[in-house]
Amino acid sequence: MSTHRRLLARLRAAARDAPASERGPGHRWRASLRRRWRATGADLPRGDPLPAHPAPMEGYLWRFTDPVDGRVLLLACGVNHHPRHPWTTVVAASHPDGLVRSASIDGTGADTTAHRIAAHPALDLTGDRLRARVGDEVDIRCVLRPFHTWPPRRLLHGSGVFSLVPGLNHYWHPHLFGATVEGTARLQGRTWDLSGCQVYAEKSWGRGFPRAWWWGQAHGFDRPDLCVAFAGGLLGRGRLTLPVGGLVVGIGGRTVSLVPPGARVRAGVRDGRWHVTGRSPRYQVEMTGTAAGERPLRLPVPLLDPYRFGHSLQHLAGRLHVRIRRDGRLLYAGTSRLAGLETGGV
């Protein structure tokens, strides 16, 4: 059976299983069908992946880059919808001071109807306002006003065609490539004015982190309207697990996403070097990251069981060289020295 037919069969099965009160005409039946489908981790075409699905794991990440002072702040939130003990973890890390702090709380506050989190007192996201408190040493309060986001009318989100496939262990959606920032971050008693930072944000979700993954993101190029990100890992179920990756480029207000099968993406990560290439009929992108001589930070990664953690290794200020071609012509070539470069596995 083709993938298309399997998807239709699952949708029809969800419709048959809906209560009689929801099978009649009207938006209630459609809303119920959408909720049931999203609970598998998959999204419908042109669906909004930012509200919680809720999947067993939902991850949120923001990255603030200050190219003037050479500083980076990373904030991550992991929401685990454990059936008996739901819990939330917030992680903050910064460069150049090498700060890593985390906090976990009982319960989850990820909204299934909007991009909103109420995980008091660790993290609150409401509209364009973001606040995080991690112990007594990290207090982040800011307002984000996006000016470059994932195109809202695009048929599929960041995982491409995989966004339509239910039950995968991991889905990835980079959604914010530029925003103006107002606010501050207090880190170990020092206050950092976030105004002027370049901002990136993404969301991920699924049945848990892959057995192995790689990731990278960078602002801080000599072209301020350029933002790049890539991710990959072992995706699938059982013997059907395969290495899959994708990359995205935000440049000049345009969003270029290269994911299979519409693009050929290859990645090699070893010995402190990340090399990712993506080719589509129109675009060719090559990214090479290095972090020689810099010790990575160990960031806690929440597992599905309550209060159990793995770790990833991340460089907050690696070097990433990017080359972008469109229709065979060089569109951009340059380097960021404030790139996030990560490897992990569970």
Tab-separated table of C-alpha atoms in Angstrom:
chain	number	residue	atom	x	y	z
A	1	MET	CA	0.000	0.000	0.000
A	2	SER	CA	1.367	3.438	-0.914
A	3	THR	CA	2.136	6.050	1.723
A	4	HIS	CA	-0.714	8.192	0.388
A	5	ARG	CA	-3.227	5.370	0.761
A	6	ARG	CA	-2.001	4.515	4.256
A	7	LEU	CA	-2.502	8.141	5.335
A	8	LEU	CA	-6.046	8.170	3.929
A	9	ALA	CA	-6.803	4.877	5.691
A	10	ARG	CA	-5.679	6.310	9.052
A	11	LEU	CA	-7.795	9.419	8.572
A	12	ARG	CA	-10.865	7.308	7.733
A	13	ALA	CA	-10.223	5.086	10.768
A	14	ALA	CA	-10.029	8.155	13.000
A	15	ALA	CA	-13.328	9.364	11.589
A	16	ARG	CA	-15.010	5.997	12.232
A	17	ASP	CA	-13.756	5.979	15.828
A	18	ALA	CA	-15.075	9.472	16.598
A	19	PRO	CA	-18.106	9.628	18.930
A	20	ALA	CA	-21.486	9.895	17.244
A	21	SER	CA	-21.855	13.481	18.499
A	22	GLU	CA	-18.724	14.413	16.531
A	23	ARG	CA	-19.478	12.571	13.282
A	24	GLY	CA	-22.144	14.979	12.144
A	25	PRO	CA	-21.529	18.053	10.074
A	26	GLY	CA	-19.747	21.002	11.606
A	27	HIS	CA	-16.441	22.107	12.934
A	28	ARG	CA	-16.587	19.958	16.080
A	29	TRP	CA	-16.113	16.784	14.062
A	30	ARG	CA	-13.283	18.315	12.026
A	31	ALA	CA	-11.591	19.632	15.178
A	32	SER	CA	-11.853	16.212	16.830
A	33	LEU	CA	-10.401	14.516	13.766
A	34	ARG	CA	-7.518	16.978	13.690
A	35	ARG	CA	-6.801	16.423	17.411
A	36	ARG	CA	-6.750	12.656	16.958
A	37	TRP	CA	-4.432	12.908	13.991
A	38	ARG	CA	-2.060	15.357	15.717
A	39	ALA	CA	-1.879	13.058	18.753
A	40	THR	CA	0.068	10.652	16.505
A	41	GLY	CA	2.728	13.348	16.023
A	42	ALA	CA	1.715	14.049	12.446
A	43	ASP	CA	0.201	17.276	11.114
A	44	LEU	CA	-2.229	17.893	8.292
A	45	PRO	CA	-1.074	19.943	5.278
A	46	ARG	CA	-0.953	23.644	6.130
A	47	GLY	CA	-1.478	22.747	9.787
A	48	ASP	CA	0.085	24.752	12.587
A	49	PRO	CA	2.739	22.620	14.354
A	50	LEU	CA	3.448	25.158	17.130
A	51	PRO	CA	0.667	24.199	19.577
A	52	ALA	CA	1.374	21.026	21.580
A	53	HIS	CA	0.225	17.852	19.836
A	54	PRO	CA	0.601	16.484	22.614
A	55	ALA	CA	3.284	13.923	21.860
A	56	PRO	CA	5.199	12.067	24.579
A	57	MET	CA	7.913	14.690	24.171
A	58	GLU	CA	7.636	18.322	23.029
A	59	GLY	CA	10.723	20.511	22.822
A	60	TYR	CA	11.039	24.278	22.459
A	61	LEU	CA	14.284	26.148	21.811
A	62	TRP	CA	15.312	29.797	21.523
A	63	ARG	CA	18.789	31.055	20.643
A	64	PHE	CA	19.936	34.652	21.089
A	65	THR	CA	23.114	35.738	19.280
A	66	ASP	CA	24.885	39.035	19.976
A	67	PRO	CA	27.437	39.448	17.154
A	68	VAL	CA	28.722	42.781	18.507
A	69	ASP	CA	29.835	41.484	21.914
A	70	GLY	CA	30.315	37.865	20.840
A	71	ARG	CA	27.719	36.429	23.206
A	72	VAL	CA	25.211	33.601	22.853
A	73	LEU	CA	22.275	32.589	25.057
A	74	LEU	CA	20.396	29.328	24.577
A	75	LEU	CA	17.081	28.530	26.267
A	76	ALA	CA	15.402	25.140	25.885
A	77	CYS	CA	12.224	23.658	27.330
A	78	GLY	CA	11.321	19.972	27.283
A	79	VAL	CA	7.723	18.986	28.043
A	80	ASN	CA	7.125	15.293	28.778
A	81	HIS	CA	3.524	14.096	28.663
A	82	HIS	CA	4.104	11.031	30.810
A	83	PRO	CA	0.725	9.295	31.391
A	84	ARG	CA	1.185	9.137	35.182
A	85	HIS	CA	3.786	11.783	35.927
A	86	PRO	CA	3.996	14.650	33.395
A	87	TRP	CA	6.985	16.928	33.904
A	88	THR	CA	8.845	19.864	32.379
A	89	THR	CA	12.544	20.734	32.176
A	90	VAL	CA	14.080	24.125	31.341
A	91	VAL	CA	17.757	24.511	30.384
A	92	ALA	CA	19.740	27.728	29.952
A	93	ALA	CA	23.307	27.954	28.629
A	94	SER	CA	25.482	30.902	27.649
A	95	HIS	CA	28.759	31.852	25.982
A	96	PRO	CA	31.450	32.961	26.737
A	97	ASP	CA	31.006	32.196	30.450
A	98	GLY	CA	30.129	28.517	29.898
A	99	LEU	CA	27.047	28.720	32.124
A	100	VAL	CA	24.708	25.704	32.137
A	101	ARG	CA	21.723	25.619	34.482
A	102	SER	CA	18.579	23.465	34.487
A	103	ALA	CA	15.408	23.050	36.509
A	104	SER	CA	12.563	20.544	36.424
A	105	ILE	CA	9.021	20.835	37.723
A	106	ASP	CA	6.014	18.565	37.991
A	107	GLY	CA	3.284	18.984	35.395
A	108	THR	CA	3.156	20.468	31.914
A	109	GLY	CA	1.639	23.672	30.644
A	110	ALA	CA	2.007	23.292	26.888
A	111	ASP	CA	-1.211	24.482	25.221
A	112	THR	CA	-2.764	22.326	22.478
A	113	THR	CA	-4.612	25.270	20.912
A	114	ALA	CA	-1.878	27.939	20.780
A	115	HIS	CA	1.875	28.406	20.951
A	116	ARG	CA	1.757	28.922	24.689
A	117	ILE	CA	3.506	27.419	27.721
A	118	ALA	CA	2.629	27.957	31.374
A	119	ALA	CA	5.214	25.989	33.329
A	120	HIS	CA	5.407	28.132	36.461
A	121	PRO	CA	7.835	29.227	37.739
A	122	ALA	CA	10.376	27.863	35.251
A	123	LEU	CA	8.996	29.170	31.945
A	124	ASP	CA	6.078	31.188	30.608
A	125	LEU	CA	5.376	31.878	26.942
A	126	THR	CA	2.334	33.977	26.099
A	127	GLY	CA	2.045	35.589	22.703
A	128	ASP	CA	5.277	37.471	22.130
A	129	ARG	CA	6.330	37.458	25.803
A	130	LEU	CA	8.883	34.961	27.074
A	131	ARG	CA	10.038	34.551	30.682
A	132	ALA	CA	12.254	31.899	32.221
A	133	ARG	CA	13.634	31.409	35.719
A	134	VAL	CA	16.174	28.662	36.306
A	135	GLY	CA	17.095	28.594	39.963
A	136	ASP	CA	18.454	31.812	41.451
A	137	GLU	CA	21.050	32.457	38.758
A	138	VAL	CA	19.030	32.758	35.535
A	139	ASP	CA	16.166	35.176	34.977
A	140	ILE	CA	15.173	35.941	31.381
A	141	ARG	CA	12.403	38.397	30.544
A	142	CYS	CA	11.865	39.576	26.999
A	143	VAL	CA	9.400	40.436	24.264
A	144	LEU	CA	9.946	39.008	20.773
A	145	ARG	CA	8.447	40.726	17.741
A	146	PRO	CA	9.033	38.425	14.756
A	147	PHE	CA	9.759	39.790	11.314
A	148	HIS	CA	10.906	36.565	9.610
A	149	THR	CA	8.996	33.366	10.348
A	150	TRP	CA	8.220	30.091	8.602
A	151	PRO	CA	5.873	30.932	5.688
A	152	PRO	CA	2.364	30.397	7.115
A	153	ARG	CA	0.889	29.301	3.773
A	154	ARG	CA	3.522	26.689	3.027
A	155	LEU	CA	1.984	23.247	2.512
A	156	LEU	CA	4.296	21.333	4.885
A	157	HIS	CA	6.315	22.341	7.937
A	158	GLY	CA	10.022	21.883	8.606
A	159	SER	CA	10.005	18.074	8.510
A	160	GLY	CA	8.687	18.145	4.962
A	161	VAL	CA	6.754	15.077	3.853
A	162	PHE	CA	7.686	13.356	7.134
A	163	SER	CA	5.321	15.777	8.889
A	164	LEU	CA	2.447	13.723	7.406
A	165	VAL	CA	3.731	10.390	8.733
A	166	PRO	CA	2.364	9.375	12.163
A	167	GLY	CA	4.332	7.743	14.935
A	168	LEU	CA	7.873	8.921	14.187
A	169	ASN	CA	10.236	9.354	17.102
A	170	HIS	CA	11.168	12.919	16.152
A	171	TYR	CA	9.753	15.855	14.162
A	172	TRP	CA	11.561	19.169	13.629
A	173	HIS	CA	10.184	22.590	12.796
A	174	PRO	CA	12.364	25.752	12.702
A	175	HIS	CA	9.873	28.605	12.806
A	176	LEU	CA	11.605	31.884	13.769
A	177	PHE	CA	14.583	33.278	11.867
A	178	GLY	CA	14.488	36.921	12.909
A	179	ALA	CA	12.819	39.122	15.525
A	180	THR	CA	13.387	42.358	17.365
A	181	VAL	CA	14.004	41.836	21.067
A	182	GLU	CA	13.250	43.942	24.110
A	183	GLY	CA	14.299	42.674	27.501
A	184	THR	CA	17.117	41.384	29.638
A	185	ALA	CA	18.763	38.215	30.822
A	186	ARG	CA	20.238	38.088	34.328
A	187	LEU	CA	22.922	35.412	34.447
A	188	GLN	CA	24.795	34.810	37.699
A	189	GLY	CA	24.140	38.348	38.869
A	190	ARG	CA	25.153	39.992	35.587
A	191	THR	CA	22.504	41.674	33.457
A	192	TRP	CA	22.599	41.278	29.675
A	193	ASP	CA	20.544	43.663	27.547
A	194	LEU	CA	19.091	41.446	24.804
A	195	SER	CA	18.209	44.362	22.527
A	196	GLY	CA	19.997	43.977	19.217
A	197	CYS	CA	20.322	40.192	19.477
A	198	GLN	CA	19.555	38.025	16.492
A	199	VAL	CA	16.942	35.420	17.436
A	200	TYR	CA	16.177	31.906	16.239
A	201	ALA	CA	13.512	29.500	17.534
A	202	GLU	CA	12.403	25.972	16.752
A	203	LYS	CA	10.096	23.258	18.020
A	204	SER	CA	10.495	19.474	18.047
A	205	TRP	CA	8.306	16.628	19.240
A	206	GLY	CA	7.695	12.914	18.945
A	207	ARG	CA	8.132	9.662	20.821
A	208	GLY	CA	11.491	10.746	22.201
A	209	PHE	CA	14.947	11.799	21.108
A	210	PRO	CA	16.616	9.722	18.379
A	211	ARG	CA	19.291	7.165	19.251
A	212	ALA	CA	21.729	9.571	17.620
A	213	TRP	CA	21.376	13.095	16.248
A	214	TRP	CA	23.275	16.139	15.021
A	215	TRP	CA	22.184	19.770	14.979
A	216	GLY	CA	23.452	23.229	14.179
A	217	GLN	CA	22.266	26.832	13.985
A	218	ALA	CA	23.913	30.149	13.271
A	219	HIS	CA	23.372	33.864	13.033
A	220	GLY	CA	26.318	36.253	13.275
A	221	PHE	CA	27.266	36.380	9.602
A	222	ASP	CA	28.409	39.533	7.826
A	223	ARG	CA	24.939	39.524	6.300
A	224	PRO	CA	22.499	40.221	9.178
A	225	ASP	CA	19.458	38.884	7.305
A	226	LEU	CA	20.993	35.398	7.102
A	227	CYS	CA	19.994	32.592	9.474
A	228	VAL	CA	20.786	28.910	8.948
A	229	ALA	CA	19.908	25.706	10.779
A	230	PHE	CA	20.272	21.988	10.189
A	231	ALA	CA	19.220	18.844	12.024
A	232	GLY	CA	19.305	15.127	11.510
A	233	GLY	CA	19.183	11.807	13.260
A	234	LEU	CA	18.044	8.219	13.160
A	235	LEU	CA	14.311	8.405	12.438
A	236	GLY	CA	11.670	5.734	12.019
A	237	ARG	CA	10.568	2.660	13.912
A	238	GLY	CA	12.376	-0.635	14.420
A	239	ARG	CA	14.087	-1.933	11.310
A	240	LEU	CA	12.768	0.987	9.307
A	241	THR	CA	15.022	3.413	11.207
A	242	LEU	CA	17.141	5.458	8.812
A	243	PRO	CA	19.429	8.498	9.046
A	244	VAL	CA	17.392	11.497	7.906
A	245	GLY	CA	18.382	15.163	7.876
A	246	GLY	CA	17.262	18.557	6.687
A	247	LEU	CA	18.449	22.131	6.568
A	248	VAL	CA	16.862	25.538	6.305
A	249	VAL	CA	18.165	28.938	5.234
A	250	GLY	CA	16.484	32.244	5.998
A	251	ILE	CA	17.929	34.936	3.738
A	252	GLY	CA	16.545	38.267	2.593
A	253	GLY	CA	13.102	37.416	3.995
A	254	ARG	CA	13.030	34.192	1.960
A	255	THR	CA	12.849	30.747	3.589
A	256	VAL	CA	14.665	27.939	1.782
A	257	SER	CA	13.975	24.475	3.206
A	258	LEU	CA	15.810	21.412	1.911
A	259	VAL	CA	14.434	18.093	3.173
A	260	PRO	CA	13.934	14.719	1.482
A	261	PRO	CA	12.440	13.662	-0.834
A	262	GLY	CA	12.297	17.080	-2.529
A	263	ALA	CA	15.996	17.590	-1.832
A	264	ARG	CA	19.011	15.371	-1.345
A	265	VAL	CA	20.579	16.015	2.051
A	266	ARG	CA	23.795	14.430	3.272
A	267	ALA	CA	25.587	14.869	6.580
A	268	GLY	CA	28.864	13.742	8.077
A	269	VAL	CA	29.704	14.440	11.722
A	270	ARG	CA	32.951	13.294	13.302
A	271	ASP	CA	36.072	14.543	15.090
A	272	GLY	CA	34.691	18.006	15.846
A	273	ARG	CA	33.532	18.613	12.283
A	274	TRP	CA	29.990	18.953	10.912
A	275	HIS	CA	29.558	18.792	7.127
A	276	VAL	CA	26.037	19.083	5.707
A	277	THR	CA	24.994	19.516	2.078
A	278	GLY	CA	21.558	19.971	0.552
A	279	ARG	CA	20.603	20.002	-3.123
A	280	SER	CA	17.254	20.724	-4.715
A	281	PRO	CA	16.464	21.508	-8.364
A	282	ARG	CA	17.129	25.187	-7.642
A	283	TYR	CA	19.301	25.495	-4.516
A	284	GLN	CA	22.626	24.023	-3.457
A	285	VAL	CA	23.731	24.635	0.141
A	286	GLU	CA	26.912	23.505	1.852
A	287	MET	CA	27.667	24.004	5.560
A	288	THR	CA	30.903	23.081	7.305
A	289	GLY	CA	31.169	23.491	11.056
A	290	THR	CA	34.262	23.123	13.229
A	291	ALA	CA	34.864	23.404	16.966
A	292	ALA	CA	38.506	22.416	17.273
A	293	GLY	CA	40.069	23.251	20.614
A	294	GLU	CA	36.824	24.238	22.332
A	295	ARG	CA	35.343	21.971	24.992
A	296	PRO	CA	31.619	21.364	24.430
A	297	LEU	CA	29.023	21.983	27.105
A	298	ARG	CA	27.082	18.999	28.469
A	299	LEU	CA	23.418	19.908	28.214
A	300	PRO	CA	20.826	17.749	29.999
A	301	VAL	CA	18.340	16.017	27.712
A	302	PRO	CA	15.108	14.829	29.390
A	303	LEU	CA	14.174	11.227	28.696
A	304	LEU	CA	10.634	9.887	28.732
A	305	ASP	CA	10.805	8.491	32.279
A	306	PRO	CA	10.266	11.189	34.918
A	307	TYR	CA	13.441	12.951	36.029
A	308	ARG	CA	15.787	10.814	33.977
A	309	PHE	CA	18.284	12.553	31.704
A	310	GLY	CA	20.728	11.933	28.948
A	311	HIS	CA	23.144	14.574	27.689
A	312	SER	CA	24.099	16.222	24.446
A	313	LEU	CA	27.416	17.872	23.638
A	314	GLN	CA	27.055	21.383	22.274
A	315	HIS	CA	29.438	24.131	21.244
A	316	LEU	CA	27.723	27.499	21.632
A	317	ALA	CA	30.331	29.379	19.604
A	318	GLY	CA	31.631	27.105	16.883
A	319	ARG	CA	32.710	28.174	13.413
A	320	LEU	CA	30.269	27.548	10.549
A	321	HIS	CA	31.116	28.289	6.934
A	322	VAL	CA	28.104	28.496	4.612
A	323	ARG	CA	27.951	28.519	0.812
A	324	ILE	CA	24.581	29.032	-0.936
A	325	ARG	CA	23.947	28.764	-4.670
A	326	ARG	CA	20.713	29.463	-6.518
A	327	ASP	CA	20.327	28.232	-10.092
A	328	GLY	CA	24.062	27.542	-10.106
A	329	ARG	CA	25.045	31.102	-9.175
A	330	LEU	CA	26.693	31.953	-5.880
A	331	LEU	CA	24.185	33.730	-3.663
A	332	TYR	CA	26.273	33.902	-0.482
A	333	ALA	CA	29.495	32.588	1.035
A	334	GLY	CA	30.569	33.509	4.540
A	335	THR	CA	31.355	32.363	8.068
A	336	SER	CA	29.824	32.711	11.516
A	337	ARG	CA	31.995	32.271	14.597
A	338	LEU	CA	29.011	32.077	16.947
A	339	ALA	CA	27.376	28.897	15.668
A	340	GLY	CA	25.686	26.272	17.795
A	341	LEU	CA	26.982	22.793	16.904
A	342	GLU	CA	25.634	19.706	18.692
A	343	THR	CA	25.758	15.935	18.758
A	344	GLY	CA	23.713	13.656	20.964
A	345	GLY	CA	22.348	10.189	21.474
A	346	VAL	CA	20.153	8.255	23.876
